[in-house]
């Protein structure tokens, strides 16, 4: 991870006590449960089933020490939550971010359950997170933190139990440390304990690009329904990390003019379209997309309201709400990020005729290729990138058709339609398995 000048300045600043967990301004788990109840109403789920499915089955919070480069010891807080293991082992990424809360991790775990069910994977949902700003850590501190967090949650994870993957601020190297730590604990190499690993450790071709690629497959399907010619569209992407940068590049390959992108410091805008290779080089050099010569700087708030056809939120949750939803100009929103849109905003956008491809469908490419990676690890037999991408396209195309049909049948927007499909499947597992003992 590149350590930029301002990060170095923060590291040199006098030590201040770490802030306590930020209060949950937006209780994300409450949003997830609200969405669940809306879909449960459409499905006519009974109260017993609602009680089971609206709870996370296992929640672990760990406070753990990490030795820093200067010899001091700092305490960190992490979580691992499994929402529902009815469909199979649980699956979900690990996020490193200074604003991680247990409510957020629970919501993300619940969405993983519905997401896996929407695209038909044999997994339940889970999520992990550590409250840390990883940009303030050196590589060795990041490794120490990852190994100790892995050791703390080791009793929950495993290739047939719960399989982590990368999420915000984690990457293949972090997954390699996780896999190595787990393997050292059990005494033999277990590549199937995580996905999103480096290729040399049994990672899958196409995994790094899978979330952005799956999102653009979803956009292609929706464009067909809307009669949009992607080659004549303008695209805005919020977040220029793993998911966002790949989605932006693939939209440009379709001929769309990518007019704005952003990162945590803000965005850049050029109504004629950005040279994405030059933007990527600028970000690698300076640590941010802002200040790029061929564009004007804009704030992340302004970026969401720019004139465009396709908007791809690919950063964090709680970005589109009742305040900005009436002013969004895009015709199509594809949620590469998890939870960017509030329930009120969903209704406003639906009423305005804006088609929203919901996160539990639009970003399912990541977990789908993670599933492929897990299968390849169990079989010790790698697939080619072409096989991976073709199977991913098939799954995204089928899921879009099914979700779209459900939306039409029930007269609901695609988020509720996707939830209806996912929840119905998990409810069926729950009903058929029954309650033990
Ligand atoms: P990442 O860390 O690679 O990139 C995140 C990007 O968002 C960075 O460019 C960061 O600077 C930017 N960002 C952070 N805060 C921002 C803000 N307030 N405004 C604008 N930009 C901001 O993470 P990622 O893996 O690309 O994940 C992005 C989103 O996609 C998350 O919601 C994640 O849960 C979701 N997602 C990721 C995957 C995956 O496979 N990586 C799969 C499914 C969903």
CSV table of C-alpha atoms and ligand atoms in Angstrom, one decimal:
chain,number,residue,atom,x,y,z
A,1,UNK,CA,0.0,0.0,0.0
A,2,UNK,CA,1.5,3.3,-1.0
A,3,UNK,CA,2.4,5.6,1.9
A,4,UNK,CA,1.8,9.2,0.8
A,5,UNK,CA,3.1,12.4,2.3
A,6,UNK,CA,0.1,13.3,4.3
A,7,UNK,CA,0.0,9.7,5.7
A,8,UNK,CA,3.6,10.1,6.7
A,9,UNK,CA,2.7,13.4,8.4
A,10,UNK,CA,-0.1,11.8,10.3
A,11,UNK,CA,2.2,9.0,11.4
A,12,UNK,CA,4.7,11.6,12.7
A,13,UNK,CA,2.0,13.5,14.5
A,14,UNK,CA,2.0,13.2,18.3
A,15,UNK,CA,0.1,10.1,19.4
A,16,UNK,CA,-3.6,10.8,20.3
A,17,UNK,CA,-5.9,8.3,21.8
A,18,UNK,CA,-7.8,6.3,19.2
A,19,UNK,CA,-11.4,7.5,18.9
A,20,UNK,CA,-14.1,5.2,20.2
A,21,UNK,CA,-16.4,3.6,17.6
A,22,UNK,CA,-18.2,6.3,15.7
A,23,UNK,CA,-21.8,6.4,16.7
A,24,UNK,CA,-24.0,4.8,14.0
A,25,UNK,CA,-25.4,7.9,12.3
A,26,UNK,CA,-26.9,5.4,9.8
A,27,UNK,CA,-27.7,2.1,11.5
A,28,UNK,CA,-26.9,0.0,8.5
A,29,UNK,CA,-28.3,-3.2,10.0
A,30,UNK,CA,-31.6,-1.4,10.6
A,31,UNK,CA,-31.6,-0.6,6.9
A,32,UNK,CA,-30.9,-4.2,6.0
A,33,UNK,CA,-33.8,-5.5,8.2
A,34,UNK,CA,-36.1,-2.8,6.8
A,35,UNK,CA,-35.4,-4.0,3.3
A,36,UNK,CA,-35.9,-7.6,4.5
A,37,UNK,CA,-39.3,-6.8,5.9
A,38,UNK,CA,-40.4,-5.1,2.7
A,39,UNK,CA,-39.5,-8.3,0.7
A,40,UNK,CA,-41.0,-10.6,3.4
A,41,UNK,CA,-44.3,-8.7,3.0
A,42,UNK,CA,-44.3,-9.4,-0.7
A,43,UNK,CA,-43.5,-13.1,0.0
A,44,UNK,CA,-46.0,-13.3,2.8
A,45,UNK,CA,-43.4,-14.9,5.1
A,46,UNK,CA,-44.8,-15.9,8.5
A,47,UNK,CA,-43.5,-14.3,11.8
A,48,UNK,CA,-41.5,-17.3,12.8
A,49,UNK,CA,-39.5,-17.3,9.6
A,50,UNK,CA,-39.1,-13.5,9.8
A,51,UNK,CA,-37.6,-13.9,13.3
A,52,UNK,CA,-35.1,-16.5,12.2
A,53,UNK,CA,-34.0,-14.7,9.0
A,54,UNK,CA,-33.8,-11.2,10.5
A,55,UNK,CA,-31.1,-12.3,13.0
A,56,UNK,CA,-27.4,-13.0,12.5
A,57,UNK,CA,-26.6,-16.5,13.8
A,58,UNK,CA,-23.1,-15.8,15.1
A,59,UNK,CA,-21.4,-12.5,16.0
A,60,UNK,CA,-17.8,-12.4,17.3
A,61,UNK,CA,-16.1,-9.2,18.5
A,62,UNK,CA,-12.4,-9.3,19.2
A,63,UNK,CA,-10.1,-6.8,20.8
A,64,UNK,CA,-6.5,-7.7,20.1
A,65,UNK,CA,-3.0,-6.3,20.4
A,66,UNK,CA,-0.6,-5.6,17.5
A,67,UNK,CA,3.1,-4.8,17.9
A,68,UNK,CA,3.9,-1.6,15.9
A,69,UNK,CA,7.2,-0.8,14.1
A,70,UNK,CA,8.3,1.5,17.0
A,71,UNK,CA,7.9,-1.3,19.5
A,72,UNK,CA,4.7,0.0,21.0
A,73,UNK,CA,1.6,-2.1,21.3
A,74,UNK,CA,-1.8,-0.9,20.0
A,75,UNK,CA,-5.2,-2.5,20.5
A,76,UNK,CA,-7.6,-3.0,17.6
A,77,UNK,CA,-11.2,-4.1,17.4
A,78,UNK,CA,-12.5,-6.5,14.8
A,79,UNK,CA,-15.7,-8.5,14.1
A,80,UNK,CA,-16.7,-11.6,12.2
A,81,UNK,CA,-20.4,-12.2,11.7
A,82,UNK,CA,-22.2,-15.1,10.1
A,83,UNK,CA,-25.7,-14.3,9.1
A,84,UNK,CA,-27.1,-17.7,8.0
A,85,UNK,CA,-25.5,-21.0,7.1
A,86,UNK,CA,-28.6,-22.7,5.9
A,87,UNK,CA,-27.5,-22.9,2.3
A,88,UNK,CA,-24.0,-24.0,3.0
A,89,UNK,CA,-20.7,-22.7,4.4
A,90,UNK,CA,-20.8,-18.9,4.9
A,91,UNK,CA,-18.9,-16.5,2.7
A,92,UNK,CA,-18.0,-12.8,2.9
A,93,UNK,CA,-15.2,-10.3,2.7
A,94,UNK,CA,-13.0,-8.7,5.3
A,95,UNK,CA,-12.9,-4.9,5.4
A,96,UNK,CA,-10.3,-2.6,7.0
A,97,UNK,CA,-11.7,0.8,7.6
A,98,UNK,CA,-11.7,3.4,10.4
A,99,UNK,CA,-15.5,3.5,10.5
A,100,UNK,CA,-16.2,-0.2,10.8
A,101,UNK,CA,-19.0,-1.0,13.3
A,102,UNK,CA,-20.7,-4.2,14.2
A,103,UNK,CA,-24.0,-2.9,12.7
A,104,UNK,CA,-22.3,-2.4,9.4
A,105,UNK,CA,-20.7,-5.9,9.5
A,106,UNK,CA,-24.0,-7.5,10.4
A,107,UNK,CA,-25.8,-5.7,7.5
A,108,UNK,CA,-23.1,-6.7,5.1
A,109,UNK,CA,-23.3,-10.4,6.3
A,110,UNK,CA,-27.1,-10.4,5.8
A,111,UNK,CA,-26.7,-9.0,2.3
A,112,UNK,CA,-24.1,-11.7,1.5
A,113,UNK,CA,-26.7,-14.3,2.4
A,114,UNK,CA,-29.3,-12.9,0.0
A,115,UNK,CA,-26.6,-12.2,-2.7
A,116,UNK,CA,-25.4,-15.8,-2.8
A,117,UNK,CA,-29.0,-17.0,-3.0
A,118,UNK,CA,-29.9,-14.5,-5.8
A,119,UNK,CA,-27.1,-15.9,-8.1
A,120,UNK,CA,-27.6,-19.5,-6.8
A,121,UNK,CA,-24.4,-20.2,-5.0
A,122,UNK,CA,-24.2,-22.9,-2.3
A,123,UNK,CA,-23.2,-20.4,0.5
A,124,UNK,CA,-24.7,-18.5,3.3
A,125,UNK,CA,-23.5,-15.0,4.2
A,126,UNK,CA,-20.8,-13.6,6.5
A,127,UNK,CA,-18.6,-10.5,6.8
A,128,UNK,CA,-15.6,-9.3,8.7
A,129,UNK,CA,-14.1,-6.0,9.6
A,130,UNK,CA,-11.4,-4.4,11.6
A,131,UNK,CA,-11.7,-0.8,12.8
A,132,UNK,CA,-8.4,0.6,11.5
A,133,UNK,CA,-7.2,3.1,8.9
A,134,UNK,CA,-4.7,0.9,7.1
A,135,UNK,CA,-3.2,3.8,5.3
A,136,UNK,CA,-1.5,4.7,8.6
A,137,UNK,CA,0.1,1.3,8.9
A,138,UNK,CA,3.4,0.0,7.4
A,139,UNK,CA,3.3,-3.3,5.5
A,140,UNK,CA,4.8,-5.1,8.5
A,141,UNK,CA,2.2,-3.6,10.8
A,142,UNK,CA,-0.6,-4.5,8.3
A,143,UNK,CA,0.8,-8.1,8.3
A,144,UNK,CA,0.9,-8.3,12.1
A,145,UNK,CA,-2.7,-7.0,12.3
A,146,UNK,CA,-3.9,-9.4,9.7
A,147,UNK,CA,-2.2,-12.5,11.3
A,148,UNK,CA,-3.5,-11.7,14.8
A,149,UNK,CA,-7.0,-10.9,13.6
A,150,UNK,CA,-7.0,-14.2,11.6
A,151,UNK,CA,-5.8,-16.1,14.8
A,152,UNK,CA,-8.7,-14.4,16.8
A,153,UNK,CA,-11.4,-15.5,14.3
A,154,UNK,CA,-9.8,-18.8,13.4
A,155,UNK,CA,-12.4,-20.9,15.3
A,156,UNK,CA,-15.1,-19.5,13.0
A,157,UNK,CA,-13.5,-19.8,9.6
A,158,UNK,CA,-12.5,-22.8,7.4
A,159,UNK,CA,-13.0,-24.1,3.9
A,160,UNK,CA,-16.2,-26.0,4.8
A,161,UNK,CA,-17.3,-23.4,7.5
A,162,UNK,CA,-16.8,-19.8,6.6
A,163,UNK,CA,-14.6,-18.5,3.8
A,164,UNK,CA,-13.3,-14.9,3.8
A,165,UNK,CA,-12.4,-12.7,0.8
A,166,UNK,CA,-11.1,-9.2,0.1
A,167,UNK,CA,-13.3,-6.1,0.6
A,168,UNK,CA,-12.6,-2.4,1.2
A,169,UNK,CA,-8.8,-1.9,1.8
A,170,UNK,CA,-7.9,-5.6,1.8
A,171,UNK,CA,-6.3,-7.4,-1.2
A,172,UNK,CA,-4.7,-10.6,-2.4
A,173,UNK,CA,-1.7,-10.1,-0.2
A,174,UNK,CA,-3.9,-9.8,2.9
A,175,UNK,CA,-5.7,-13.0,1.9
A,176,UNK,CA,-2.3,-14.7,1.5
A,177,UNK,CA,-1.3,-13.8,5.1
A,178,UNK,CA,-4.8,-15.0,6.3
A,179,UNK,CA,-4.4,-18.3,4.4
A,180,UNK,CA,-0.9,-18.8,5.8
A,181,UNK,CA,-1.8,-18.0,9.4
A,182,UNK,CA,-4.8,-20.4,9.3
A,183,UNK,CA,-2.7,-23.1,7.6
A,184,UNK,CA,0.0,-22.7,10.3
A,185,UNK,CA,-2.6,-23.2,13.0
A,186,UNK,CA,-4.1,-26.4,11.6
A,187,UNK,CA,-0.7,-27.8,10.5
A,188,UNK,CA,-1.2,-28.1,6.7
A,189,UNK,CA,-1.9,-25.8,3.7
A,190,UNK,CA,-5.5,-24.9,3.3
A,191,UNK,CA,-6.0,-22.8,0.1
A,192,UNK,CA,-9.8,-23.2,0.4
A,193,UNK,CA,-10.0,-21.2,3.6
A,194,UNK,CA,-10.1,-17.9,1.6
A,195,UNK,CA,-10.7,-16.6,-1.9
A,196,UNK,CA,-9.2,-13.6,-3.6
A,197,UNK,CA,-5.7,-15.1,-3.1
A,198,UNK,CA,-2.7,-14.3,-5.3
A,199,UNK,CA,-2.7,-16.6,-8.4
A,200,UNK,CA,0.5,-18.4,-7.1
A,201,UNK,CA,-1.4,-19.6,-4.0
A,202,UNK,CA,-4.4,-20.9,-5.9
A,203,UNK,CA,-6.2,-17.7,-6.7
A,204,UNK,CA,-8.5,-17.7,-9.6
A,205,UNK,CA,-7.9,-16.1,-13.0
A,206,UNK,CA,-10.4,-13.2,-13.2
A,207,UNK,CA,-11.1,-12.8,-9.5
A,208,UNK,CA,-9.5,-9.4,-9.2
A,209,UNK,CA,-11.7,-8.1,-11.9
A,210,UNK,CA,-14.8,-10.1,-11.1
A,211,UNK,CA,-16.8,-7.5,-9.2
A,212,UNK,CA,-16.4,-4.8,-11.8
A,213,UNK,CA,-16.8,-7.2,-14.7
A,214,UNK,CA,-20.0,-8.7,-13.2
A,215,UNK,CA,-21.4,-5.2,-12.6
A,216,UNK,CA,-20.8,-4.3,-16.3
A,217,UNK,CA,-22.5,-7.6,-17.4
A,218,UNK,CA,-25.5,-6.4,-15.3
A,219,UNK,CA,-25.3,-3.0,-16.9
A,220,UNK,CA,-25.4,-4.7,-20.4
A,221,UNK,CA,-28.5,-6.6,-19.5
A,222,UNK,CA,-30.3,-3.5,-18.1
A,223,UNK,CA,-29.3,-1.4,-21.1
A,224,UNK,CA,-31.1,-3.9,-23.2
A,225,UNK,CA,-34.3,-3.4,-21.2
A,226,UNK,CA,-33.9,0.4,-21.3
A,227,UNK,CA,-33.0,0.5,-24.9
A,228,UNK,CA,-29.7,2.2,-24.1
A,229,UNK,CA,-26.8,2.0,-26.5
A,230,UNK,CA,-23.8,1.8,-24.2
A,231,UNK,CA,-21.5,3.2,-26.9
A,232,UNK,CA,-23.4,6.5,-26.7
A,233,UNK,CA,-23.6,6.7,-22.9
A,234,UNK,CA,-21.8,8.8,-20.3
A,235,UNK,CA,-20.7,7.0,-17.1
A,236,UNK,CA,-19.9,8.3,-13.6
A,237,UNK,CA,-18.1,6.0,-11.1
A,238,UNK,CA,-17.8,6.8,-7.4
A,239,UNK,CA,-14.8,5.0,-5.9
A,240,UNK,CA,-11.8,4.1,-8.0
A,241,UNK,CA,-10.6,1.0,-6.1
A,242,UNK,CA,-10.9,-2.7,-7.1
A,243,UNK,CA,-14.6,-2.7,-8.1
A,244,UNK,CA,-14.8,0.9,-9.4
A,245,UNK,CA,-11.7,1.1,-11.5
A,246,UNK,CA,-12.5,-2.2,-13.3
A,247,UNK,CA,-16.1,-1.2,-13.9
A,248,UNK,CA,-14.9,2.2,-15.3
A,249,UNK,CA,-12.4,0.5,-17.7
A,250,UNK,CA,-14.9,-2.0,-19.0
A,251,UNK,CA,-17.6,0.7,-19.5
A,252,UNK,CA,-15.0,2.6,-21.5
A,253,UNK,CA,-14.2,-0.6,-23.5
A,254,UNK,CA,-18.0,-0.6,-24.4
A,255,UNK,CA,-17.5,2.9,-25.8
A,256,UNK,CA,-19.1,4.7,-22.9
A,257,UNK,CA,-17.5,8.1,-22.1
A,258,UNK,CA,-16.4,7.8,-18.4
A,259,UNK,CA,-16.8,11.5,-17.5
A,260,UNK,CA,-16.1,11.3,-13.7
A,261,UNK,CA,-14.5,9.1,-11.1
A,262,UNK,CA,-13.6,9.6,-7.5
A,263,UNK,CA,-11.8,8.3,-4.4
A,264,UNK,CA,-12.0,9.1,-0.7
A,265,UNK,CA,-10.4,12.6,-1.3
A,266,UNK,CA,-12.9,13.6,-4.0
A,267,UNK,CA,-13.6,13.3,-7.7
A,268,UNK,CA,-12.6,14.6,-11.2
A,269,UNK,CA,-14.9,15.5,-14.1
A,270,UNK,CA,-14.4,16.0,-17.8
A,271,UNK,CA,-17.6,16.1,-19.8
A,272,UNK,CA,-15.7,14.8,-22.9
A,273,UNK,CA,-14.6,11.7,-21.1
A,274,UNK,CA,-11.5,10.8,-19.0
A,275,UNK,CA,-8.3,9.1,-20.2
A,276,UNK,CA,-8.5,6.3,-17.6
A,277,UNK,CA,-5.0,4.9,-18.1
A,278,UNK,CA,-3.7,8.4,-17.4
A,279,UNK,CA,-6.0,8.7,-14.4
A,280,UNK,CA,-4.7,5.4,-13.0
A,281,UNK,CA,-1.1,6.5,-13.5
A,282,UNK,CA,-1.8,9.8,-11.8
A,283,UNK,CA,-3.4,8.0,-8.8
A,284,UNK,CA,-0.5,5.6,-8.5
A,285,UNK,CA,1.9,8.6,-8.5
A,286,UNK,CA,0.0,11.0,-6.2
A,287,UNK,CA,-2.3,8.7,-4.1
A,288,UNK,CA,-5.5,10.3,-5.4
A,289,UNK,CA,-7.4,10.9,-8.6
A,290,UNK,CA,-7.8,14.6,-7.6
A,291,UNK,CA,-5.5,17.1,-9.2
A,292,UNK,CA,-5.5,15.2,-12.5
A,293,UNK,CA,-4.5,17.6,-15.3
A,294,UNK,CA,-7.2,16.6,-17.9
A,295,UNK,CA,-10.2,17.3,-15.7
A,296,UNK,CA,-11.8,19.6,-13.0
A,297,UNK,CA,-11.9,18.5,-9.4
A,298,UNK,CA,-15.4,17.9,-7.9
A,299,UNK,CA,-16.6,16.7,-4.5
A,300,UNK,CA,-18.0,13.3,-4.0
A,301,UNK,CA,-21.4,14.9,-3.4
A,302,UNK,CA,-21.3,16.8,-6.7
A,303,UNK,CA,-20.1,13.8,-8.5
A,304,UNK,CA,-23.4,11.9,-7.8
A,305,UNK,CA,-25.4,14.7,-9.4
A,306,UNK,CA,-23.4,15.0,-12.6
A,307,UNK,CA,-25.1,14.8,-16.0
A,308,UNK,CA,-24.7,11.1,-17.1
A,309,UNK,CA,-26.6,8.0,-18.2
A,310,UNK,CA,-25.0,5.4,-16.0
A,311,UNK,CA,-24.0,6.0,-12.4
A,312,UNK,CA,-21.9,3.3,-10.6
A,313,UNK,CA,-21.4,3.8,-6.9
A,314,UNK,CA,-18.4,1.7,-6.0
A,315,UNK,CA,-17.2,3.2,-2.7
A,316,UNK,CA,-19.0,2.9,0.6
A,317,UNK,CA,-22.6,2.7,1.9
A,318,UNK,CA,-25.1,5.5,2.6
A,319,UNK,CA,-24.3,7.7,-0.5
A,320,UNK,CA,-27.7,8.1,-2.1
A,321,UNK,CA,-30.5,9.3,0.2
A,322,UNK,CA,-33.8,11.1,0.2
A,323,UNK,CA,-31.9,14.4,-0.1
A,324,UNK,CA,-29.9,13.8,-3.3
A,325,UNK,CA,-32.1,11.1,-5.0
A,326,UNK,CA,-34.5,13.6,-6.5
A,327,UNK,CA,-31.5,15.4,-8.2
A,328,UNK,CA,-29.7,12.4,-9.7
A,329,UNK,CA,-29.6,12.6,-13.5
A,330,UNK,CA,-28.5,9.0,-14.4
A,331,UNK,CA,-31.1,6.7,-15.9
A,332,UNK,CA,-29.4,3.6,-14.7
A,333,UNK,CA,-27.6,3.1,-11.3
A,334,UNK,CA,-25.5,-0.1,-10.9
A,335,UNK,CA,-24.5,-0.7,-7.3
A,336,UNK,CA,-21.0,-2.1,-7.3
A,337,UNK,CA,-20.8,-0.9,-3.7
A,338,UNK,CA,-22.8,-2.6,-0.9
A,339,UNK,CA,-25.6,-0.5,0.6
A,340,UNK,CA,-25.1,2.8,-1.2
A,341,UNK,CA,-28.8,3.6,-1.4
A,342,UNK,CA,-31.3,4.2,1.4
A,343,UNK,CA,-34.8,2.7,1.3
A,344,UNK,CA,-36.4,6.2,0.9
A,345,UNK,CA,-34.1,6.9,-2.0
A,346,UNK,CA,-35.0,3.6,-3.6
A,347,UNK,CA,-38.7,4.7,-3.7
A,348,UNK,CA,-37.8,8.1,-5.0
A,349,UNK,CA,-35.7,6.7,-7.8
A,350,UNK,CA,-38.2,4.1,-8.7
A,351,UNK,CA,-41.0,6.8,-8.9
A,352,UNK,CA,-38.7,8.9,-11.2
A,353,UNK,CA,-38.1,5.9,-13.5
A,354,UNK,CA,-34.4,5.5,-12.6
A,355,UNK,CA,-33.5,1.8,-12.9
A,356,UNK,CA,-31.4,0.7,-9.9
A,357,UNK,CA,-29.5,-2.6,-10.2
A,358,UNK,CA,-29.2,-3.5,-6.5
A,359,UNK,CA,-26.0,-4.4,-4.8
A,360,UNK,CA,-27.1,-8.0,-4.0
A,361,UNK,CA,-27.3,-8.6,-7.7
A,362,UNK,CA,-25.0,-6.0,-9.3
A,363,UNK,CA,-21.9,-6.7,-7.3
A,364,UNK,CA,-22.4,-10.5,-7.1
A,365,UNK,CA,-19.7,-11.1,-9.6
A,366,UNK,CA,-17.1,-10.9,-6.8
A,367,UNK,CA,-18.6,-13.7,-4.7
A,368,UNK,CA,-19.4,-15.7,-7.9
A,369,UNK,CA,-15.8,-15.9,-9.0
A,370,UNK,CA,-14.8,-16.5,-5.3
A,371,UNK,CA,-17.1,-19.5,-5.5
A,372,UNK,CA,-15.2,-20.6,-8.7
A,373,UNK,CA,-11.9,-20.1,-6.8
A,374,UNK,CA,-13.2,-22.2,-3.9
A,375,UNK,CA,-14.3,-25.0,-6.3
A,376,UNK,CA,-10.9,-24.9,-8.1
A,377,UNK,CA,-9.1,-25.1,-4.7
A,378,UNK,CA,-11.3,-28.1,-3.6
A,379,UNK,CA,-10.6,-29.8,-7.0
A,380,UNK,CA,-6.9,-28.6,-7.2
A,381,UNK,CA,-7.7,-27.9,-10.8
A,382,UNK,CA,-7.4,-24.3,-12.2
A,383,UNK,CA,-9.7,-22.9,-14.9
A,384,UNK,CA,-8.7,-20.5,-17.7
A,385,UNK,CA,-9.7,-16.8,-17.5
A,386,UNK,CA,-12.0,-17.4,-20.5
A,387,UNK,CA,-13.9,-20.2,-18.7
A,388,UNK,CA,-14.2,-18.0,-15.6
A,389,UNK,CA,-15.6,-15.0,-17.5
A,390,UNK,CA,-18.0,-17.1,-19.6
A,391,UNK,CA,-19.4,-18.8,-16.5
A,392,UNK,CA,-19.7,-15.5,-14.7
A,393,UNK,CA,-21.6,-13.9,-17.7
A,394,UNK,CA,-24.0,-16.9,-17.7
A,395,UNK,CA,-24.8,-16.5,-14.0
A,396,UNK,CA,-25.2,-12.7,-14.2
A,397,UNK,CA,-27.4,-13.0,-17.3
A,398,UNK,CA,-29.7,-15.6,-15.8
A,399,UNK,CA,-29.9,-13.8,-12.5
A,400,UNK,CA,-30.9,-10.5,-14.2
A,401,UNK,CA,-33.7,-12.3,-16.2
A,402,UNK,CA,-35.0,-13.9,-13.0
A,403,UNK,CA,-34.9,-10.7,-10.9
A,404,UNK,CA,-36.4,-8.6,-13.7
A,405,UNK,CA,-39.2,-11.1,-14.1
A,406,UNK,CA,-39.9,-11.1,-10.4
A,407,UNK,CA,-40.0,-7.3,-10.4
A,408,UNK,CA,-42.6,-7.3,-13.2
A,409,UNK,CA,-44.7,-10.0,-11.6
A,410,UNK,CA,-44.9,-8.3,-8.2
A,411,UNK,CA,-44.8,-4.7,-9.5
A,412,UNK,CA,-41.8,-3.9,-7.3
A,413,UNK,CA,-38.4,-2.3,-7.9
A,414,UNK,CA,-35.4,-4.5,-8.6
A,415,UNK,CA,-34.0,-4.3,-5.0
A,416,UNK,CA,-37.2,-5.8,-3.6
A,417,UNK,CA,-37.3,-8.3,-6.5
A,418,UNK,CA,-33.8,-9.5,-5.8
A,419,UNK,CA,-34.5,-9.7,-2.1
A,420,UNK,CA,-37.7,-11.7,-2.8
A,421,UNK,CA,-35.7,-14.2,-4.8
A,422,UNK,CA,-32.9,-14.5,-2.4
A,423,UNK,CA,-35.0,-14.6,0.8
A,424,UNK,CA,-37.4,-17.2,-0.7
A,425,UNK,CA,-34.5,-19.5,-1.4
A,426,UNK,CA,-33.0,-19.1,2.1
A,427,UNK,CA,-36.4,-19.5,3.7
A,428,UNK,CA,-36.8,-22.8,1.8
A,429,UNK,CA,-33.5,-24.1,3.1
A,430,UNK,CA,-34.6,-23.1,6.6
A,431,UNK,CA,-38.0,-24.8,6.3
A,432,UNK,CA,-36.6,-28.0,4.8
A,433,UNK,CA,-33.7,-28.3,7.3
A,434,UNK,CA,-35.9,-27.6,10.3
A,435,UNK,CA,-34.7,-26.6,13.7
A,436,UNK,CA,-32.1,-28.6,15.6
A,437,UNK,CA,-32.5,-30.1,18.2
B,1,LIG,P1,-11.3,-0.7,-2.5
B,1,LIG,O1,-10.7,-0.4,-1.1
B,1,LIG,O2,-10.5,-1.4,-3.5
B,1,LIG,O3,-11.8,0.7,-3.1
B,1,LIG,C1,-12.6,1.6,-2.5
B,1,LIG,C2,-12.6,2.9,-3.2
B,1,LIG,O4,-13.5,3.8,-2.7
B,1,LIG,C3,-11.2,3.6,-3.1
B,1,LIG,O5,-10.9,4.2,-4.3
B,1,LIG,C4,-11.5,4.7,-2.0
B,1,LIG,O6,-10.6,5.8,-2.1
B,1,LIG,C5,-12.9,5.0,-2.4
B,1,LIG,N1,-13.6,5.7,-1.3
B,1,LIG,C6,-13.6,5.4,0.0
B,1,LIG,N2,-14.4,6.3,0.7
B,1,LIG,C7,-15.0,7.1,-0.3
B,1,LIG,C8,-15.9,8.1,-0.2
B,1,LIG,N3,-16.5,8.5,0.9
B,1,LIG,N4,-16.3,8.7,-1.4
B,1,LIG,C9,-15.8,8.2,-2.6
B,1,LIG,N5,-14.9,7.3,-2.7
B,1,LIG,C10,-14.5,6.7,-1.5
B,1,LIG,O7,-12.6,-1.5,-2.2
B,1,LIG,P2,-13.5,-2.4,-3.2
B,1,LIG,O8,-13.2,-3.8,-2.9
B,1,LIG,O9,-13.5,-1.8,-4.6
B,1,LIG,O10,-15.0,-2.1,-2.6
B,1,LIG,C11,-15.8,-1.0,-2.9
B,1,LIG,C12,-17.2,-1.4,-2.7
B,1,LIG,O11,-17.5,-2.6,-3.4
B,1,LIG,C13,-17.5,-1.7,-1.2
B,1,LIG,O12,-18.9,-1.3,-0.9
B,1,LIG,C14,-17.5,-3.2,-1.2
B,1,LIG,O13,-18.2,-3.8,-0.1
B,1,LIG,C15,-18.1,-3.5,-2.5
B,1,LIG,N6,-17.7,-4.9,-3.0
B,1,LIG,C16,-16.5,-5.2,-3.3
B,1,LIG,C17,-16.2,-6.5,-3.7
B,1,LIG,C18,-14.8,-7.0,-4.1
B,1,LIG,O14,-14.7,-8.1,-4.6
B,1,LIG,N7,-13.8,-6.3,-3.8
B,1,LIG,C19,-17.3,-7.4,-4.0
B,1,LIG,C20,-18.6,-7.0,-3.7
B,1,LIG,C21,-18.8,-5.7,-3.3
